[in-house]
Short mmCIF file of C-alpha atoms and ligand atoms in Angstrom, two decimals:
data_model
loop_
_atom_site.label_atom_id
_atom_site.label_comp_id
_atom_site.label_asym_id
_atom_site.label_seq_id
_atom_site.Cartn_x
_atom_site.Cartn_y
_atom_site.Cartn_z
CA UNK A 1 175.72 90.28 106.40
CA UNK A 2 179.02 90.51 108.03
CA UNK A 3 180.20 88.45 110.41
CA UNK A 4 182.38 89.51 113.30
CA UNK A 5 185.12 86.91 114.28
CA UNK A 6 185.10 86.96 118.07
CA UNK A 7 188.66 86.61 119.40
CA UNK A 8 189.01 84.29 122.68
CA UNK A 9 192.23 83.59 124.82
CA UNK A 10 192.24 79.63 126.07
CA UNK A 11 194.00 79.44 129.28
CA UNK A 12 193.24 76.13 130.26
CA UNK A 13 195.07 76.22 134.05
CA UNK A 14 196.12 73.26 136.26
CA UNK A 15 194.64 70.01 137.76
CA UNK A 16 190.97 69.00 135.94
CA UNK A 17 191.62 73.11 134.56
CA UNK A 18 192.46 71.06 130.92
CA UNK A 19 190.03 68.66 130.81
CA UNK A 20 187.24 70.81 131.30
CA UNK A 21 188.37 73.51 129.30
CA UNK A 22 188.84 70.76 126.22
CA UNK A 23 185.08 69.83 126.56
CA UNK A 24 183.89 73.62 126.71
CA UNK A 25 186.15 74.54 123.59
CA UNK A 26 184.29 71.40 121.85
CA UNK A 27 181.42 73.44 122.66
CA UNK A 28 182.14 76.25 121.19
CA UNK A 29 183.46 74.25 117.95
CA UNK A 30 179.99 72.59 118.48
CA UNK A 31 177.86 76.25 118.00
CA UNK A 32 180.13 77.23 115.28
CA UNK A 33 178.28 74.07 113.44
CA UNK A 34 174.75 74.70 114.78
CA UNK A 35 174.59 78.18 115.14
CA UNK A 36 177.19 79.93 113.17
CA UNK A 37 179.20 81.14 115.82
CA UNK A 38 182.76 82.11 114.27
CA UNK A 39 185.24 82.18 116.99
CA UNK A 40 189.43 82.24 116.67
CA UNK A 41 190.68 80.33 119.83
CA UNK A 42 194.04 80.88 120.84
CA UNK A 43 195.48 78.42 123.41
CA UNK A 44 197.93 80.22 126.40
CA UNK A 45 199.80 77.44 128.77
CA UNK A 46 200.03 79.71 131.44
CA UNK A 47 199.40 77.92 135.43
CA UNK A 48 201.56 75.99 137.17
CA UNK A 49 203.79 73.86 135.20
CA UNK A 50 204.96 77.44 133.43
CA UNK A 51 205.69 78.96 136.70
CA UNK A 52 207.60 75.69 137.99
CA UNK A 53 209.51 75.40 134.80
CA UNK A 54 210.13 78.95 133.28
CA UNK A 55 209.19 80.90 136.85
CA UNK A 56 206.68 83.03 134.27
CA UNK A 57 203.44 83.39 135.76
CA UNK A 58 201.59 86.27 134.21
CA UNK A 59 203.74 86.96 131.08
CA UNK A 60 205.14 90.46 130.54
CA UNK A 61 202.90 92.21 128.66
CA UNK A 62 199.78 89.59 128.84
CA UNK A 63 197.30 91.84 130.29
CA UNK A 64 197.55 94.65 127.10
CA UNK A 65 197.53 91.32 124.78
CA UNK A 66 194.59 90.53 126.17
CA UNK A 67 192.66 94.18 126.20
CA UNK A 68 193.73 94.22 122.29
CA UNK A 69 194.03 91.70 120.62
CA UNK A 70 190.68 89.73 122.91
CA UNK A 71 187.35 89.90 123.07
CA UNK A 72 187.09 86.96 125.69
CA UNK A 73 188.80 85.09 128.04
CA UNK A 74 188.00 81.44 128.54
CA UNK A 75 190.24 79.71 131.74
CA UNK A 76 189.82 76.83 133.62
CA UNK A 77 191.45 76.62 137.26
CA UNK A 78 194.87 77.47 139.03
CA UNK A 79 196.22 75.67 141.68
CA UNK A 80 198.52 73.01 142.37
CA UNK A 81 200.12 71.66 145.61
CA UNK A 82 203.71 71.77 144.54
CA UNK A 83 203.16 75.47 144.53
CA UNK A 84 202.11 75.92 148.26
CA UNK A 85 202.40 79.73 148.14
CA UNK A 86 199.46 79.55 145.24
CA UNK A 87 201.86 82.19 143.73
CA UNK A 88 200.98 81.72 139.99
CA UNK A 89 197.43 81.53 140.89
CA UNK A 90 197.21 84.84 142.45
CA UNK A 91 199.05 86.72 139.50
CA UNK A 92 197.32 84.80 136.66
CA UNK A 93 193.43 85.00 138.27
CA UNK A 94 193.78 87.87 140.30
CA UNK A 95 196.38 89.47 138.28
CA UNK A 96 193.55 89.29 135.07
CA UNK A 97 190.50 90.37 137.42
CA UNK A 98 192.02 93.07 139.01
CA UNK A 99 194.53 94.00 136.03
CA UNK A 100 191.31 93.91 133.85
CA UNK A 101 189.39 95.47 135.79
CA UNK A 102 187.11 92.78 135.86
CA UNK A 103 184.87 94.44 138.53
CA UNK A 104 181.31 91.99 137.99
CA UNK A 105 181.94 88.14 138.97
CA UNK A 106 178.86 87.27 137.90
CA UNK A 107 177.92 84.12 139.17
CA UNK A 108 174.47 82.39 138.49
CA UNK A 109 172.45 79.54 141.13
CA UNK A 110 170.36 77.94 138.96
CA UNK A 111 169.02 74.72 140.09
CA UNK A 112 169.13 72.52 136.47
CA UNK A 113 166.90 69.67 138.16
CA UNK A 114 165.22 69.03 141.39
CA UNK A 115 167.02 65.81 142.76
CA UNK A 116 170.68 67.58 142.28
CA UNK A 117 169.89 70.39 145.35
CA UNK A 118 170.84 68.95 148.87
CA UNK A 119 167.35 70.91 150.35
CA UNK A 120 164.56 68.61 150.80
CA UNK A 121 161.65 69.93 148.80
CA UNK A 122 162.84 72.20 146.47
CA UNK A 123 161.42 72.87 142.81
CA UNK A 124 163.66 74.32 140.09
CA UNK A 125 162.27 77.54 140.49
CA UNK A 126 162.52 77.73 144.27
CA UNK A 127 166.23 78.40 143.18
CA UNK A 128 166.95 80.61 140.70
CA UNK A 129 169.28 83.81 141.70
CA UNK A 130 172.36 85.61 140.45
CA UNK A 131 174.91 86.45 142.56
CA UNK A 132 177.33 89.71 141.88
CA UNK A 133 180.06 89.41 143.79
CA UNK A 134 182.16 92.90 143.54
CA UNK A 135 185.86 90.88 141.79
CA UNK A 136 188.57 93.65 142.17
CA UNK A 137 188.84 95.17 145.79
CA UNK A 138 187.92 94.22 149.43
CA UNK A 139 189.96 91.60 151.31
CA UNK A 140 191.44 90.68 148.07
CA UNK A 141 193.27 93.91 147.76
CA UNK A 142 196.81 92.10 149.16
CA UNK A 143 197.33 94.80 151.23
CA UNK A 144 198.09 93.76 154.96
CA UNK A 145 201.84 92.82 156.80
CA UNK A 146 203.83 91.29 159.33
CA UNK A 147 204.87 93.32 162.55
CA UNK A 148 207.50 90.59 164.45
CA UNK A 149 207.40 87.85 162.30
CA UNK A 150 207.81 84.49 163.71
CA UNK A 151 208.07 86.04 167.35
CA UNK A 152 205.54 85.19 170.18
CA UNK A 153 204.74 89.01 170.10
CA UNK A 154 204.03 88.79 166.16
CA UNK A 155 200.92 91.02 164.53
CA UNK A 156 199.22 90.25 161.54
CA UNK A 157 197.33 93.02 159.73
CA UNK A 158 195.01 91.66 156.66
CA UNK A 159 193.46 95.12 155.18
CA UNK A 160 190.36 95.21 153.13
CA UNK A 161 189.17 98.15 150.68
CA UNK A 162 186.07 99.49 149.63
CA UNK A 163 186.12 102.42 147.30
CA UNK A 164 183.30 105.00 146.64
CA UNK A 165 183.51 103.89 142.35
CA UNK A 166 183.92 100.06 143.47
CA UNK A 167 181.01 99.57 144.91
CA UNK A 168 179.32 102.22 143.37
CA UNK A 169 180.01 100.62 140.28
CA UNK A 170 179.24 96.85 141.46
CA UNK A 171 175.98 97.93 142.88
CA UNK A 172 174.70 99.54 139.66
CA UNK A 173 175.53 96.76 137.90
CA UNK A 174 173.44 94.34 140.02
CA UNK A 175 170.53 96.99 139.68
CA UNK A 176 170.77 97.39 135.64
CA UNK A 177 171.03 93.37 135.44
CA UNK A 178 167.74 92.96 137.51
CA UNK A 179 165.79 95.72 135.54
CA UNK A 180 166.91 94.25 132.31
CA UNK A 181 166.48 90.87 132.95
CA UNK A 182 162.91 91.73 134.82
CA UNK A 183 164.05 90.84 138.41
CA UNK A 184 162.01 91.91 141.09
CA UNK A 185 164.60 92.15 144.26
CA UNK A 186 167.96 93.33 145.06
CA UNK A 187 169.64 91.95 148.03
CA UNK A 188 172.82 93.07 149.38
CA UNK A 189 174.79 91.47 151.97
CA UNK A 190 177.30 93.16 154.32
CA UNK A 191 178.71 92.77 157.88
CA UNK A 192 177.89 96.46 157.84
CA UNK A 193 177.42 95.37 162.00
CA UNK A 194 180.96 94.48 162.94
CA UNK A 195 182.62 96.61 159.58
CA UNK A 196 181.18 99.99 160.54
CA UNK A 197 183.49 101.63 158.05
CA UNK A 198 182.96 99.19 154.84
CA UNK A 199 179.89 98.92 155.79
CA UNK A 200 178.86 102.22 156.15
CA UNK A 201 179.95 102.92 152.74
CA UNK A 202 178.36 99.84 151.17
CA UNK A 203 175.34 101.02 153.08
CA UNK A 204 174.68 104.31 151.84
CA UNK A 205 175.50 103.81 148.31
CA UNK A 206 173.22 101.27 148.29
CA UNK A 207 170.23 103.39 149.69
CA UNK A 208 171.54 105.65 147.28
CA UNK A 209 171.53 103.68 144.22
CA UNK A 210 168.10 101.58 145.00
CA UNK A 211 166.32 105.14 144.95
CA UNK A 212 167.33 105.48 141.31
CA UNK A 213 165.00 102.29 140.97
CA UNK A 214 161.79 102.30 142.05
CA UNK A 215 160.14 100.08 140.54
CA UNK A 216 163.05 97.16 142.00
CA UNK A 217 162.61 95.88 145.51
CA UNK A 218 166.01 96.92 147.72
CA UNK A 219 166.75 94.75 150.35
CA UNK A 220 169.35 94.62 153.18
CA UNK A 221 170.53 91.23 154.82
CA UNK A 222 173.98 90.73 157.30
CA UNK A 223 175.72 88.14 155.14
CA UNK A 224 176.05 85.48 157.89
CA UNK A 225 172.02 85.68 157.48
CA UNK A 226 172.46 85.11 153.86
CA UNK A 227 174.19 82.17 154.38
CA UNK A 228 171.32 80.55 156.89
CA UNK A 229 168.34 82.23 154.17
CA UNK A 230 169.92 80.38 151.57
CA UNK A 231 169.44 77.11 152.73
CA UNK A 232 166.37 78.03 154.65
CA UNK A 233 164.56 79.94 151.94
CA UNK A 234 166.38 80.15 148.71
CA UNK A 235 163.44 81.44 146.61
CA UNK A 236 163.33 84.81 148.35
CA UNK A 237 166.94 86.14 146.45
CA UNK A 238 166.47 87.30 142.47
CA UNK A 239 170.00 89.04 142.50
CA UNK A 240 172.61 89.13 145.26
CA UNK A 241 175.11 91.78 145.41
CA UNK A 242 178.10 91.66 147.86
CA UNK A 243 181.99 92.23 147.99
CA UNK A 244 184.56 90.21 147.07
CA UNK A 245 185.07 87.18 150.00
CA UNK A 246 181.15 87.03 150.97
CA UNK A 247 180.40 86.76 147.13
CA UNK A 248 183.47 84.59 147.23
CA UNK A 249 182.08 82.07 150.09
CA UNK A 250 178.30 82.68 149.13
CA UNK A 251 179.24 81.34 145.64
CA UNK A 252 180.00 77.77 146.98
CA UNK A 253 177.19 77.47 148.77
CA UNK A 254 175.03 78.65 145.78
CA UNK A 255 176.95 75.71 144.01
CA UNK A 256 176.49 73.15 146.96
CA UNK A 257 172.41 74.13 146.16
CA UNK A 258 172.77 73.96 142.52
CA UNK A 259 174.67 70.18 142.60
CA UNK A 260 177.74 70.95 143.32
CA UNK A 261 180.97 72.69 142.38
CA UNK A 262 181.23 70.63 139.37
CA UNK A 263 178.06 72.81 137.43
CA UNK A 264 178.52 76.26 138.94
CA UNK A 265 179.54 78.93 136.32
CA UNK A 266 180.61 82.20 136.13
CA UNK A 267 181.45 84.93 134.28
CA UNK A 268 184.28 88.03 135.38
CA UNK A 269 183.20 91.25 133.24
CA UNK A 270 183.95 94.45 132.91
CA UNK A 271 181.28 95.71 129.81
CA UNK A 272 182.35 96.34 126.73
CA UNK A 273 186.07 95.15 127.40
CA UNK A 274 187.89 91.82 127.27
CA UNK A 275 186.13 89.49 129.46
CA UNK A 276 187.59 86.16 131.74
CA UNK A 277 184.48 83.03 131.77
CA UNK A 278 185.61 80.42 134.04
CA UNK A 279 184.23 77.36 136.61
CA UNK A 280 183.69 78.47 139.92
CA UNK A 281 185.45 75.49 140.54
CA UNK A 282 189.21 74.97 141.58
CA UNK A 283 191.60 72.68 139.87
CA UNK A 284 190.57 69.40 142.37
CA UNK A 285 193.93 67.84 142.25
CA UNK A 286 192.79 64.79 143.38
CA UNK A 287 190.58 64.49 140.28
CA UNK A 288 193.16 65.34 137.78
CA UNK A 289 193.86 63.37 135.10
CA UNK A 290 191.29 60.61 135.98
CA UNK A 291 188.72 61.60 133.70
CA UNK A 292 185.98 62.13 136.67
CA UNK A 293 185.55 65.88 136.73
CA UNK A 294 182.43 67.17 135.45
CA UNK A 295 183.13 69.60 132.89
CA UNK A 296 179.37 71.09 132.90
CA UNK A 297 180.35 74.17 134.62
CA UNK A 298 183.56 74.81 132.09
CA UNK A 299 180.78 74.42 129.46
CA UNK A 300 178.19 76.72 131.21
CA UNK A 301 180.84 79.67 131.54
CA UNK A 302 181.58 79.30 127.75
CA UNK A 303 177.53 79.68 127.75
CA UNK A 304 177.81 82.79 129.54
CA UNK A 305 180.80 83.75 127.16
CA UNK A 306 178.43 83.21 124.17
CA UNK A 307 175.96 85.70 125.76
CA UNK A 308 178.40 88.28 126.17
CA UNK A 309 179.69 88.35 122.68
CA UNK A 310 176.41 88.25 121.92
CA UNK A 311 175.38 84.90 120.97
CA UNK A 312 172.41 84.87 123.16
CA UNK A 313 170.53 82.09 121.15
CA UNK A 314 173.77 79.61 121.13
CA UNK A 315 173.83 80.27 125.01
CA UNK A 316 170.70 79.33 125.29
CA UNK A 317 170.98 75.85 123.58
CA UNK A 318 174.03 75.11 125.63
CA UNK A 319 172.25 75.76 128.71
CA UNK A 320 169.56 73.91 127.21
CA UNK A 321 171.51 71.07 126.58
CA UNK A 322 173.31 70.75 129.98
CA UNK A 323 169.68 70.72 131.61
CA UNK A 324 168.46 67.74 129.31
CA UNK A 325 171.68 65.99 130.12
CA UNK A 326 170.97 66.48 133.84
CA UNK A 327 167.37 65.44 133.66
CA UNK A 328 168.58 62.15 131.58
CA UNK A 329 171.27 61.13 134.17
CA UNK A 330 174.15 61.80 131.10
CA UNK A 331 176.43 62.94 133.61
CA UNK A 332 179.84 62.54 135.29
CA UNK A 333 179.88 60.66 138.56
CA UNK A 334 179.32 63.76 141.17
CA UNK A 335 175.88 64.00 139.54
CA UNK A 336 175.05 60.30 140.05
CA UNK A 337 176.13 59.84 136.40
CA UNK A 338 178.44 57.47 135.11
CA UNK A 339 180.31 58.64 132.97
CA UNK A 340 184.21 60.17 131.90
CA UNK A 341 185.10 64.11 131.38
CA UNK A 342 185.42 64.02 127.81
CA UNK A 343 181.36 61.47 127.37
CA UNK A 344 180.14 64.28 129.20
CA UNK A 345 181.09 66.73 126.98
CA UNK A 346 180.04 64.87 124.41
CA UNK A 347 176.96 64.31 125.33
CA UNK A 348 176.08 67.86 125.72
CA UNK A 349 177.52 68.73 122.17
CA UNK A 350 175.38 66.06 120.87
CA UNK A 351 171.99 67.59 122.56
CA UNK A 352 173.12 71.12 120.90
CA UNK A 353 170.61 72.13 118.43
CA UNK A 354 170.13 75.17 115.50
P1 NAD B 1 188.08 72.67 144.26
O1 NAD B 1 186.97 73.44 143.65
O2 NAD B 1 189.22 72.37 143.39
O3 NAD B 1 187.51 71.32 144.86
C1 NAD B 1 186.54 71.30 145.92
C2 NAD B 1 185.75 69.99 145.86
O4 NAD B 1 184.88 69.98 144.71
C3 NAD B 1 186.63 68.74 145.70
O5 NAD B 1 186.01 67.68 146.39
C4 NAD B 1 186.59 68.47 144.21
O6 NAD B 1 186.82 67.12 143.89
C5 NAD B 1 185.18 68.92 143.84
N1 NAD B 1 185.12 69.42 142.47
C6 NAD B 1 185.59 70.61 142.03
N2 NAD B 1 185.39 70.74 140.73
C7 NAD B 1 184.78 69.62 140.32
C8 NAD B 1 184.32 69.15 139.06
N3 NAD B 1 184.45 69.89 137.95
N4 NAD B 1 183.75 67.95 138.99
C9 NAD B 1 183.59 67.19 140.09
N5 NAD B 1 184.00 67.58 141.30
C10 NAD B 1 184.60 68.77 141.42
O7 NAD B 1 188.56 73.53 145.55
P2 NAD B 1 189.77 73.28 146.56
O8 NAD B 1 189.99 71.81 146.74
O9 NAD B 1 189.47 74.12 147.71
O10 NAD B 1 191.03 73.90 145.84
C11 NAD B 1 191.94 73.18 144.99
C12 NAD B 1 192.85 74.19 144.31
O11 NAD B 1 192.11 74.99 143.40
C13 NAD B 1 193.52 75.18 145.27
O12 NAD B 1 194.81 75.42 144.80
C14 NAD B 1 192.66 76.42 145.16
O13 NAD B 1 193.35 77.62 145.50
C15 NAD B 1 192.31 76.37 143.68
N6 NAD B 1 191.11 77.11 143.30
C16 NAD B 1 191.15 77.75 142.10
C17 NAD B 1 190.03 78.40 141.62
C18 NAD B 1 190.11 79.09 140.30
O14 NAD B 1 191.10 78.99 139.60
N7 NAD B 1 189.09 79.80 139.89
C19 NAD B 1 188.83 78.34 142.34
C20 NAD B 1 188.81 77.65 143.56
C21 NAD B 1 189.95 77.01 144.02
C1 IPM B 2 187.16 81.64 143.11
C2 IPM B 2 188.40 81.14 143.82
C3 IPM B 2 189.45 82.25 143.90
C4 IPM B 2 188.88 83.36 144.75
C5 IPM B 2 190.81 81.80 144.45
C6 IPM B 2 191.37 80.64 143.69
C7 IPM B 2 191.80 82.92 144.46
O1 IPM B 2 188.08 80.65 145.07
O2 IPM B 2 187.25 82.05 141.95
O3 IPM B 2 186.07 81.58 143.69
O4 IPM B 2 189.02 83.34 145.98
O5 IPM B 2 188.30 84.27 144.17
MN1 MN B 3 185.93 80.51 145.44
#
């Protein structure tokens, strides 16, 4: 048998970025014990303290590294008040999605255990969706400028762009997932009412592409809808496509009905390239350094790492092994839990099984 050394970047970020990270590499260390998962980890200090020291954000260079010499990215967060413009942020995480071409955030809301979800009443399975959010155009394009800076009669324009192959390409991807992975419904979000032009487009390619399959209900909702329908009646979504900022806001609230920002996961893919796995989580300065952040969703992204490399039964376990940590109250303090970053962490490793 051979066995194909997976090659993963470590960029552990700013704030609780670190700690996290540290407990989702012990992870992976962790499957390479129980399930024969060979990995070479290579640490990059790229984030904040880089960019305030050296004034290197992205290195020169980093994004072919990465396309050759990677099969995976693992990251943590970016952010960090003494960099108010979020400069390094913006060319490390957008700089890797868009340079990348990272065009799937794949982002799962997966309730772990019934008393973390802020909705009265709700069983596991009442939520249980996958959100892809399109990750490499929309608002997040950076196009936009000043007319009159600083002058009463100043103008602002903030542009936003949809392209045919972007959302072509986002909405296929949300329609292959659910046939593979035996989904019944598609939802897509838009504010196809107020954005007649983005809209339009997202619209008909939509149409377009649900045609292709038949056999998967296609569904239309305006996104501030989604919002309300995901408190209201989270059972009704099976896979939720949108662009970039709804899929960005949309993913919070998927995380406030999961437990919070400290378990939500995700996963930035382009298939069959280098890949970025990271929280949906930011790096919570307040929480830095005191040991309190939950590292759970750091440890569920390397999960969805481990699937995409193809280590679907070592993704499994760690999944697996959050949710019995969840049901046993072994968790940090936003889950009711009591205890530090790195017990958590531990804890999980210790519940991972061959
Ligand atoms: P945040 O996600 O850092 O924090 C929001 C709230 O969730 C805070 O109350 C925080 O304490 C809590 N929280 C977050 N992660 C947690 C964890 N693992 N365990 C327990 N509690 C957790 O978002 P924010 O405060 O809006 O942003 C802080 C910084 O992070 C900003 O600079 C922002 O731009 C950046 N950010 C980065 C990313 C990223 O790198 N992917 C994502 C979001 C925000
Ligand atoms: C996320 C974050 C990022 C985004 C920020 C930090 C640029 O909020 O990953 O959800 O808006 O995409
Ligand atoms: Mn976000």
């Amino acid at each position: 048998m051979t066995i194909t050394v997976k090659r993963v970047a470590v960029v552990p970020g700013d704030g609780i970025g670190p700690e996290v990270t540290e407990e989702a590499v012990g992870v992976l260390e962790r499957v390479g014990e129980t399930h024969g998962v060979r990995l070479e980890l290579k640490h990059f200090d790229w984030g904040a303290d880089k960019f305030l020291s050296e004034g290197v954000t992205l290195p020169e260079g980093a994004l072919e590294m990465l396309s050759t010499e990677f099969d995976a990215v693992l990251s943590g967060a970016f952010g960090d008040p003494r960099v108010p413009s979020n400069q390094h942020a913006e060319d490390i995480l957008l700089g890797m999605r868009r340079g990348l071409d990272l065009y799937i955030n794949l982002r799962p809301v997966r309730l772990l255990h019934e008393r973390l979800t802020p909705l009265r009443g709700r069983a596991v399975g009442d939520i249980n969706f996958v959100v892809f959010r399109e990750n490499t155009e929309g608002a997040y394009c950076g196009a936009g400028g000043f007319l009159k800076r600083g002058t009463p009669d100043e103008v602002a324009t903030q542009e936003e762009f949809n392209t045919r192959k972007g959302v072509e390409r986002i909405v296929v991807a949300a329609f292959e997932y659910a046939r593979g992975s035996g989904r019944r419904r598609v939802t897509m979000c838009d504010k196809s009412n107020v954005q007649r032009f983005g809209g339009d487009l997202w619209q008909r390619v939509f149409k377009e592409v649900a045609a292709r399959y038949p056999e998967i209900e296609a569904n239309h909702q305006y996104a501030d809808a989604t919002a309300m329908f995901m408190v209201l009646n989270p059972a009704q979504f099976d896979v939720l496509v949108t662009n970039n900022l709804f899929g960005d806001i949309l993913t919070d609230l998927g995380a406030a009905l999961q437990g919070g920002l400290g378990l939500a996961s995700s996963g930035n893919i382009h298939p069959g390239r280098v890949s970025l796995f990271e929280p949906v989580h930011g790096s919570a300065p307040p929480l830095a350094g005191k040991r309190q952040a939950n590292p759970a969703g750091a440890i569920l992204s390397a999960g969805l790492m481990l699937e995409y490399l193809g280590h679907a039964e070592a993704a499994g376990a760690v999944e697996r092994a959050v949710r019995e940590c969840v049901a046993a109250g072994e968790t940090t303090r936003d889950l009711g839990g009591a205890l530090s970053t790195p017990e958590a962490g531990e804890r999980v490793r210790a519940r991972i099984r061959g």
